[in-house]
Structures are given as C-alpha cells and as structure tokens.
mmCIF file of N, CA and C in Angstrom:
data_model
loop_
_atom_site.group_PDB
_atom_site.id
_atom_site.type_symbol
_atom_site.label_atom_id
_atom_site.label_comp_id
_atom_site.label_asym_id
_atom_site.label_seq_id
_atom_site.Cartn_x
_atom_site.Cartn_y
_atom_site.Cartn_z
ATOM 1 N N UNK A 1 1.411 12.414 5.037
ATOM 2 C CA UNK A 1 1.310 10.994 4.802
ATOM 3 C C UNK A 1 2.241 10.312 5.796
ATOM 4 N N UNK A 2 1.548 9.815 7.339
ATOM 5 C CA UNK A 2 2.483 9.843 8.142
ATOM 6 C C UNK A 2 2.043 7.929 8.995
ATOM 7 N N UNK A 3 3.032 6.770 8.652
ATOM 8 C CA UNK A 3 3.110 5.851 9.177
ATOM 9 C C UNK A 3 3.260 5.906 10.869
ATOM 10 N N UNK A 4 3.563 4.628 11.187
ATOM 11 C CA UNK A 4 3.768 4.539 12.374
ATOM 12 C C UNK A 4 5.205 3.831 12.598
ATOM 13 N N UNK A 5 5.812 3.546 11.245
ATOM 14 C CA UNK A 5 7.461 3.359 11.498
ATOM 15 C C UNK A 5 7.936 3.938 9.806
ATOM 16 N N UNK A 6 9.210 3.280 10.094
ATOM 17 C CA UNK A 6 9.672 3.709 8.562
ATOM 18 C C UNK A 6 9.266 3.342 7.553
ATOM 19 N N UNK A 7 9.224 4.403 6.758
ATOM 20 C CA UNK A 7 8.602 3.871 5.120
ATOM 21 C C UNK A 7 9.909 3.688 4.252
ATOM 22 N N UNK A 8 9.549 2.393 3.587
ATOM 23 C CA UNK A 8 10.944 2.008 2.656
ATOM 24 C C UNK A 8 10.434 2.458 1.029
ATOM 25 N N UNK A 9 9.268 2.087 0.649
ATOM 26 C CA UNK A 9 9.134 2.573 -0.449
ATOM 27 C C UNK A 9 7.688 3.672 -0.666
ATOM 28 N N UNK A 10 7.790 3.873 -1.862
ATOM 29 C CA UNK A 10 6.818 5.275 -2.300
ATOM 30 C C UNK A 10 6.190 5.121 -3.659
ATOM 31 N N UNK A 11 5.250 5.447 -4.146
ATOM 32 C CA UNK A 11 5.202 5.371 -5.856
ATOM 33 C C UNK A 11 4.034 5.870 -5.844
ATOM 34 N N UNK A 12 4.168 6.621 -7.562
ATOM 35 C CA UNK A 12 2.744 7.619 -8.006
ATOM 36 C C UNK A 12 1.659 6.345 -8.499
ATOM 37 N N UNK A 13 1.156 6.429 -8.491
ATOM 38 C CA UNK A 13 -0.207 6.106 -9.701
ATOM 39 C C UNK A 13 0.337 6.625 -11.254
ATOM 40 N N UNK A 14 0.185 5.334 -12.035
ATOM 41 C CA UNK A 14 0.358 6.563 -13.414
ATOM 42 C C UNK A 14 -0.620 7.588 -14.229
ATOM 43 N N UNK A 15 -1.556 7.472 -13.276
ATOM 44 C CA UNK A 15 -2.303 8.828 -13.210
ATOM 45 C C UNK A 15 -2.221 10.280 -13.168
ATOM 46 N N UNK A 16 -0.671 9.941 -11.770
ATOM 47 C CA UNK A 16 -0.253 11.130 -10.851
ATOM 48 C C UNK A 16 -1.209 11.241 -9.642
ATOM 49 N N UNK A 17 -2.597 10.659 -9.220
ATOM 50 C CA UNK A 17 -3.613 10.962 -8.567
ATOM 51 C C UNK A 17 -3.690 10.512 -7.197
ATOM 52 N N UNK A 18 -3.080 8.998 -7.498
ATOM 53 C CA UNK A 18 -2.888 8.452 -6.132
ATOM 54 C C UNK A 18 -1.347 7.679 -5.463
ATOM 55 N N UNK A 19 -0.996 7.350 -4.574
ATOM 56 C CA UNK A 19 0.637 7.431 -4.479
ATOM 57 C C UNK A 19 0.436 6.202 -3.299
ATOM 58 N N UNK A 20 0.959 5.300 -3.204
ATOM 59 C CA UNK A 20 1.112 4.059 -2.378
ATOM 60 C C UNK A 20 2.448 3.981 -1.804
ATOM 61 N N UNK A 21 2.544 3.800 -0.448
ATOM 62 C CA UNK A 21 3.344 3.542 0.568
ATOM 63 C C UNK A 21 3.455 2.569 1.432
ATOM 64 N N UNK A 22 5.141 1.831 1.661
ATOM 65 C CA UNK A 22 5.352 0.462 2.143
ATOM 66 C C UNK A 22 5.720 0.926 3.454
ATOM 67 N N UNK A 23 5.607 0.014 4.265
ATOM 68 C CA UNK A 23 6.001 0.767 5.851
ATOM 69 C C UNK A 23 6.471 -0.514 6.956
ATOM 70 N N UNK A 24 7.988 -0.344 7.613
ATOM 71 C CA UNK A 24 7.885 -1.330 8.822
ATOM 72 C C UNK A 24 6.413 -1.366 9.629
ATOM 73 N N UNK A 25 5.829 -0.871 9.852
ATOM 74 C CA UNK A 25 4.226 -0.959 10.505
ATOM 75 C C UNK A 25 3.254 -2.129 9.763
ATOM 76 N N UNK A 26 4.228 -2.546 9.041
ATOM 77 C CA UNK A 26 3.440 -3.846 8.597
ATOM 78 C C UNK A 26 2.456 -3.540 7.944
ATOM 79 N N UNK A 27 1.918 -1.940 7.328
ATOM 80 C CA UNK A 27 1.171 -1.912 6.168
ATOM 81 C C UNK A 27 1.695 -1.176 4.832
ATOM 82 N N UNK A 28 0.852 -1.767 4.499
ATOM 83 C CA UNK A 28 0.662 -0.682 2.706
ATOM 84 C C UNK A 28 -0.183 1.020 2.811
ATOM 85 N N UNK A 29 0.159 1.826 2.347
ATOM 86 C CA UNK A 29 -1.149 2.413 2.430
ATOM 87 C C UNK A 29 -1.611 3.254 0.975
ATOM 88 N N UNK A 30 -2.870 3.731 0.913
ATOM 89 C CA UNK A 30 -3.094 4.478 -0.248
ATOM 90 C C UNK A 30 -3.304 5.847 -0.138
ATOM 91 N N UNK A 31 -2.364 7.106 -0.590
ATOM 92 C CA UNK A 31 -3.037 8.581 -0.601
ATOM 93 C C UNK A 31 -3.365 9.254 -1.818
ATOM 94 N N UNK A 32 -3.878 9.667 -1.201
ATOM 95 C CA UNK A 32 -4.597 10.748 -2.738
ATOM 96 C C UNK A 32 -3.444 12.173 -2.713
ATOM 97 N N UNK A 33 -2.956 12.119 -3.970
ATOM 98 C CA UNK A 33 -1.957 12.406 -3.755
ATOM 99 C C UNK A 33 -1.700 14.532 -4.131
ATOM 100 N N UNK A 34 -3.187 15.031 -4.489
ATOM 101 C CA UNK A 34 -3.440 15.715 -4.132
ATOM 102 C C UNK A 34 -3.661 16.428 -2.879
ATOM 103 N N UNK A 35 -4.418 15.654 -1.546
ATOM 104 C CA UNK A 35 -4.762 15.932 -0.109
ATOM 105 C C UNK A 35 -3.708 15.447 0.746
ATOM 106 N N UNK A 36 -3.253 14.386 0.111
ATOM 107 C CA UNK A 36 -2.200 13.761 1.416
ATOM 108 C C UNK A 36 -3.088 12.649 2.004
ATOM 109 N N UNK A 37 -4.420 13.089 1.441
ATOM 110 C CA UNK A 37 -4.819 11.748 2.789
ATOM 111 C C UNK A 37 -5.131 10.703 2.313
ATOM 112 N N UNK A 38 -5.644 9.583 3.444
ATOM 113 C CA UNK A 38 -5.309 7.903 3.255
ATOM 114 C C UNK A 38 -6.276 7.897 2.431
ATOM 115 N N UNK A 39 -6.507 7.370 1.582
ATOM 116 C CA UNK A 39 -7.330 6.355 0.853
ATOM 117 C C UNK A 39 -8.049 4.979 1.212
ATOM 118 N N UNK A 40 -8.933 4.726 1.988
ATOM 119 C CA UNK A 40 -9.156 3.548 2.238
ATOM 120 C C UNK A 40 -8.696 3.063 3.423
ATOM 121 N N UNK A 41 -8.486 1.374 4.075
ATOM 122 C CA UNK A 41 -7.852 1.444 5.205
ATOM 123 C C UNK A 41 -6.150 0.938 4.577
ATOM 124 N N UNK A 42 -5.781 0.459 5.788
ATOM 125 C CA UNK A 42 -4.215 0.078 5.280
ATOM 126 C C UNK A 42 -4.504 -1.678 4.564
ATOM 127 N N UNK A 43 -3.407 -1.765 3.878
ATOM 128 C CA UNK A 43 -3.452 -2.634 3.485
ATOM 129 C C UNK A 43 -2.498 -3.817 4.563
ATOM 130 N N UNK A 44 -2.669 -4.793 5.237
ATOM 131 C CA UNK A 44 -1.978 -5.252 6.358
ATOM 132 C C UNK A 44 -1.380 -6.593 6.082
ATOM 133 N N UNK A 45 0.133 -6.411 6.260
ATOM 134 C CA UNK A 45 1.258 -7.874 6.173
ATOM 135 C C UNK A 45 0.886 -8.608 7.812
ATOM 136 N N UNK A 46 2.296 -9.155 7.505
ATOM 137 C CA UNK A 46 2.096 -10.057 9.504
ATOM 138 C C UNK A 46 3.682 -9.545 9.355
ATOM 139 N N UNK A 47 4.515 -9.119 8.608
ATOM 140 C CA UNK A 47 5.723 -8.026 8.564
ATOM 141 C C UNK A 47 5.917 -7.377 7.863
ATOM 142 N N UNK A 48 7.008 -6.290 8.335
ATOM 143 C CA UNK A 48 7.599 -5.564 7.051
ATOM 144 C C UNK A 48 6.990 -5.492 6.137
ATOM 145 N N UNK A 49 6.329 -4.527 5.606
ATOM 146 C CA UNK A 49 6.025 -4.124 3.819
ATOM 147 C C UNK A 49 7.352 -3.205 3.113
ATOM 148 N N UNK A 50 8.448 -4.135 2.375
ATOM 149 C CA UNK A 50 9.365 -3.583 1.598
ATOM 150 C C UNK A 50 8.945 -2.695 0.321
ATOM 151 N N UNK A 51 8.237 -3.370 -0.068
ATOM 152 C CA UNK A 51 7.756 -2.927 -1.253
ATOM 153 C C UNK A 51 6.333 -2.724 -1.791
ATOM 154 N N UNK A 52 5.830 -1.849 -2.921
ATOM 155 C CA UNK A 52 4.650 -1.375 -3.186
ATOM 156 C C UNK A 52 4.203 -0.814 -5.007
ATOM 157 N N UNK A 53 3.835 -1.283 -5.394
ATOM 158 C CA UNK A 53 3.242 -0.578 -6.367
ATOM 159 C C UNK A 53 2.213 -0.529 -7.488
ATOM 160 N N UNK A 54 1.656 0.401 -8.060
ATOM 161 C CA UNK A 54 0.106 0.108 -8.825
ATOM 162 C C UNK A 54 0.526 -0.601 -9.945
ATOM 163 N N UNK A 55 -0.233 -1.426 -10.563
ATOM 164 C CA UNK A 55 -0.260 -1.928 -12.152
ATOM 165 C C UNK A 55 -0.256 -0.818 -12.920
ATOM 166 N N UNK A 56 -0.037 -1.334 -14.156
ATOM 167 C CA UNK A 56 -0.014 -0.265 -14.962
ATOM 168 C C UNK A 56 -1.151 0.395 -15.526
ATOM 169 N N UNK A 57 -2.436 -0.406 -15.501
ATOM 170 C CA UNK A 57 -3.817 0.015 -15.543
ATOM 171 C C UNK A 57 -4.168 1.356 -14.207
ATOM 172 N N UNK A 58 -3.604 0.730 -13.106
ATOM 173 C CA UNK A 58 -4.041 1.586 -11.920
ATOM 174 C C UNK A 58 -4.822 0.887 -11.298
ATOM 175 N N UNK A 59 -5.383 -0.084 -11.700
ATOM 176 C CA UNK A 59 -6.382 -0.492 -10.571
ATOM 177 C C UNK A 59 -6.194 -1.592 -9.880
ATOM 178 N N UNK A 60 -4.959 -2.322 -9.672
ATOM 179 C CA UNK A 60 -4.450 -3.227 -8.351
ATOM 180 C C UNK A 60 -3.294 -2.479 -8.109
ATOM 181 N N UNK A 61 -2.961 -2.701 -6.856
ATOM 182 C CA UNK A 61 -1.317 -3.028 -6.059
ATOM 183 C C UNK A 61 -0.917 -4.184 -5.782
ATOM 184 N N UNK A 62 0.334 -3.737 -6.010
ATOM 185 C CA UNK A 62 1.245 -5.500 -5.525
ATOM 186 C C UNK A 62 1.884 -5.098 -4.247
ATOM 187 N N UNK A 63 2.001 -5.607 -3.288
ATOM 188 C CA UNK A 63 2.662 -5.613 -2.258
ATOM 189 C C UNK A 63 3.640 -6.211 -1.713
ATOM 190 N N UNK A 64 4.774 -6.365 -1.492
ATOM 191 C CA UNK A 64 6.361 -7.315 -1.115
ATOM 192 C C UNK A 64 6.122 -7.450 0.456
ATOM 193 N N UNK A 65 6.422 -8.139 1.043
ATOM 194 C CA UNK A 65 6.729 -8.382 2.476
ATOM 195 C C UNK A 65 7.766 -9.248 2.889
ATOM 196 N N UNK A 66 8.496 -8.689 3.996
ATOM 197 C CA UNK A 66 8.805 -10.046 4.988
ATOM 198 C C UNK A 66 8.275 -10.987 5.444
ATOM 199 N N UNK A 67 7.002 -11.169 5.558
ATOM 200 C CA UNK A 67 6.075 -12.221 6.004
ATOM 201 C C UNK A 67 6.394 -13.528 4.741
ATOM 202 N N UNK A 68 7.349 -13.130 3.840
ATOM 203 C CA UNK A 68 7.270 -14.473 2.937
ATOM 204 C C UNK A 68 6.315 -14.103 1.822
ATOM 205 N N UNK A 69 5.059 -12.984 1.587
ATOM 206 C CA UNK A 69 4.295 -13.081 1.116
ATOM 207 C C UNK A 69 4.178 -11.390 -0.255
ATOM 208 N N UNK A 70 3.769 -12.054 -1.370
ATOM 209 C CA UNK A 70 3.396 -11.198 -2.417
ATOM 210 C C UNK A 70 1.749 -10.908 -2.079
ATOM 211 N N UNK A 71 1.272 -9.883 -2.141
ATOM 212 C CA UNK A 71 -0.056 -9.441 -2.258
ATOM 213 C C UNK A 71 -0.579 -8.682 -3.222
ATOM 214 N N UNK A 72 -2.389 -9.022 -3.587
ATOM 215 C CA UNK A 72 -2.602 -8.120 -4.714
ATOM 216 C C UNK A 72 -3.982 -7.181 -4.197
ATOM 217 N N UNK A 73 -4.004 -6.171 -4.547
ATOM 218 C CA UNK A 73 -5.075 -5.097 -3.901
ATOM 219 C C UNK A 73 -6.190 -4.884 -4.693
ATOM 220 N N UNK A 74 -7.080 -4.051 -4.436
ATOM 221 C CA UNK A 74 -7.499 -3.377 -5.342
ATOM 222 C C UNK A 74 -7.136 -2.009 -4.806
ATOM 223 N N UNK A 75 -7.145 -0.849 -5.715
ATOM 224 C CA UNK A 75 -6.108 0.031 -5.999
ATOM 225 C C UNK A 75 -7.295 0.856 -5.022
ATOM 226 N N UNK A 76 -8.695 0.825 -5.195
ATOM 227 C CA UNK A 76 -9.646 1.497 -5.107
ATOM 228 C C UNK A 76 -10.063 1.955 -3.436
ATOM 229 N N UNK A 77 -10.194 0.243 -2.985
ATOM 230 C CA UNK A 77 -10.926 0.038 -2.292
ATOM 231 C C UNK A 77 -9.541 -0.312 -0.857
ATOM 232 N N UNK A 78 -8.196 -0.622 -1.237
ATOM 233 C CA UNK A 78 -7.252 -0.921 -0.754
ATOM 234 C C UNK A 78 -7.797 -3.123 -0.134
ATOM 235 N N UNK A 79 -8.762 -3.162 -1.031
ATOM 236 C CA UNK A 79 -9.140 -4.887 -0.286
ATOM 237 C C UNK A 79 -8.321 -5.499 -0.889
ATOM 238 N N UNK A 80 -7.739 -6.960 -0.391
ATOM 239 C CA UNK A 80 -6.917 -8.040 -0.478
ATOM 240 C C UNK A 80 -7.965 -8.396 -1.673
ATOM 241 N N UNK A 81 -7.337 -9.130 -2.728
ATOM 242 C CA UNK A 81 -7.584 -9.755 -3.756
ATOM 243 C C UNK A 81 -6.943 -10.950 -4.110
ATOM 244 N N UNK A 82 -5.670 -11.324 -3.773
ATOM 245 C CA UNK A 82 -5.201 -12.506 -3.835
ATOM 246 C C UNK A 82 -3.817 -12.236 -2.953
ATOM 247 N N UNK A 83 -3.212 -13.629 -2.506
ATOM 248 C CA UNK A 83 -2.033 -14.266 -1.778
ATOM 249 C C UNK A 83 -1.316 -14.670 -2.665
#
C-alpha cells in the first residue's frame, strides 16, 4: 500500500476488510485490506490529506485536508459525495 509521499494517517473498516489512507500526495486512498490493493481511484484534495476515516456503518469516508476542506466519500466506489 504504497503513496507517492508520506502517509499521516491509516484506519481499518469496522469490518476489518477495507483500510483507508491519508497522504501528503494530496490523496485519500482505499485498500482491501486482505490484497493490499487500491480500491477504486484516489480520493483527491488540492493539499495535504491529514486525516481519514470510514463511518461507522462502513459505507462513507470523511476526509481532513489542508486545502481548508472536510470531504465525504463513498466507501465503495471512493466518489466525492459532499464538500
């Protein structure tokens, strides 16, 4: 599960199934946390992604940024859902 700068944060699914990652690269991303691999595409700030993590249902992410901005996902599909 390999960014293109540093990753600040990490978190399971409360599933255990899938695991979301914040990254200076200015994205989010989603892995399956069985394979390692991405889930979907990245989820993309205009900076810094500090922070990351699923609802408690599992099926959005919230996303923190430097850009000033909170984001909401879908957990699934990794698409923007709201600003």
């Amino acid at each position: 599960m390999q960014h293109e700068d540093s990753v600040y944060a990490a978190s399971f699914s409360a599933d255990g199934r899938r695991i979301v990652t914040a990254s200076a690269d200015r994205t989010a991303r989603i892995w399956d946390a069985e394979s390692g691999k991405p889930v979907g595409e990245p989820m993309r700030h205009e900076d810094w992604v500090h922070a990351a993590s699923f609802s408690a249902d599992g099926r959005r992410i919230l996303t923190a940024s430097l850009d000033k901005t909170a984001r909401l996902w879908d957990a699934e599909s990794g698409k923007p859902v709201a600003r």
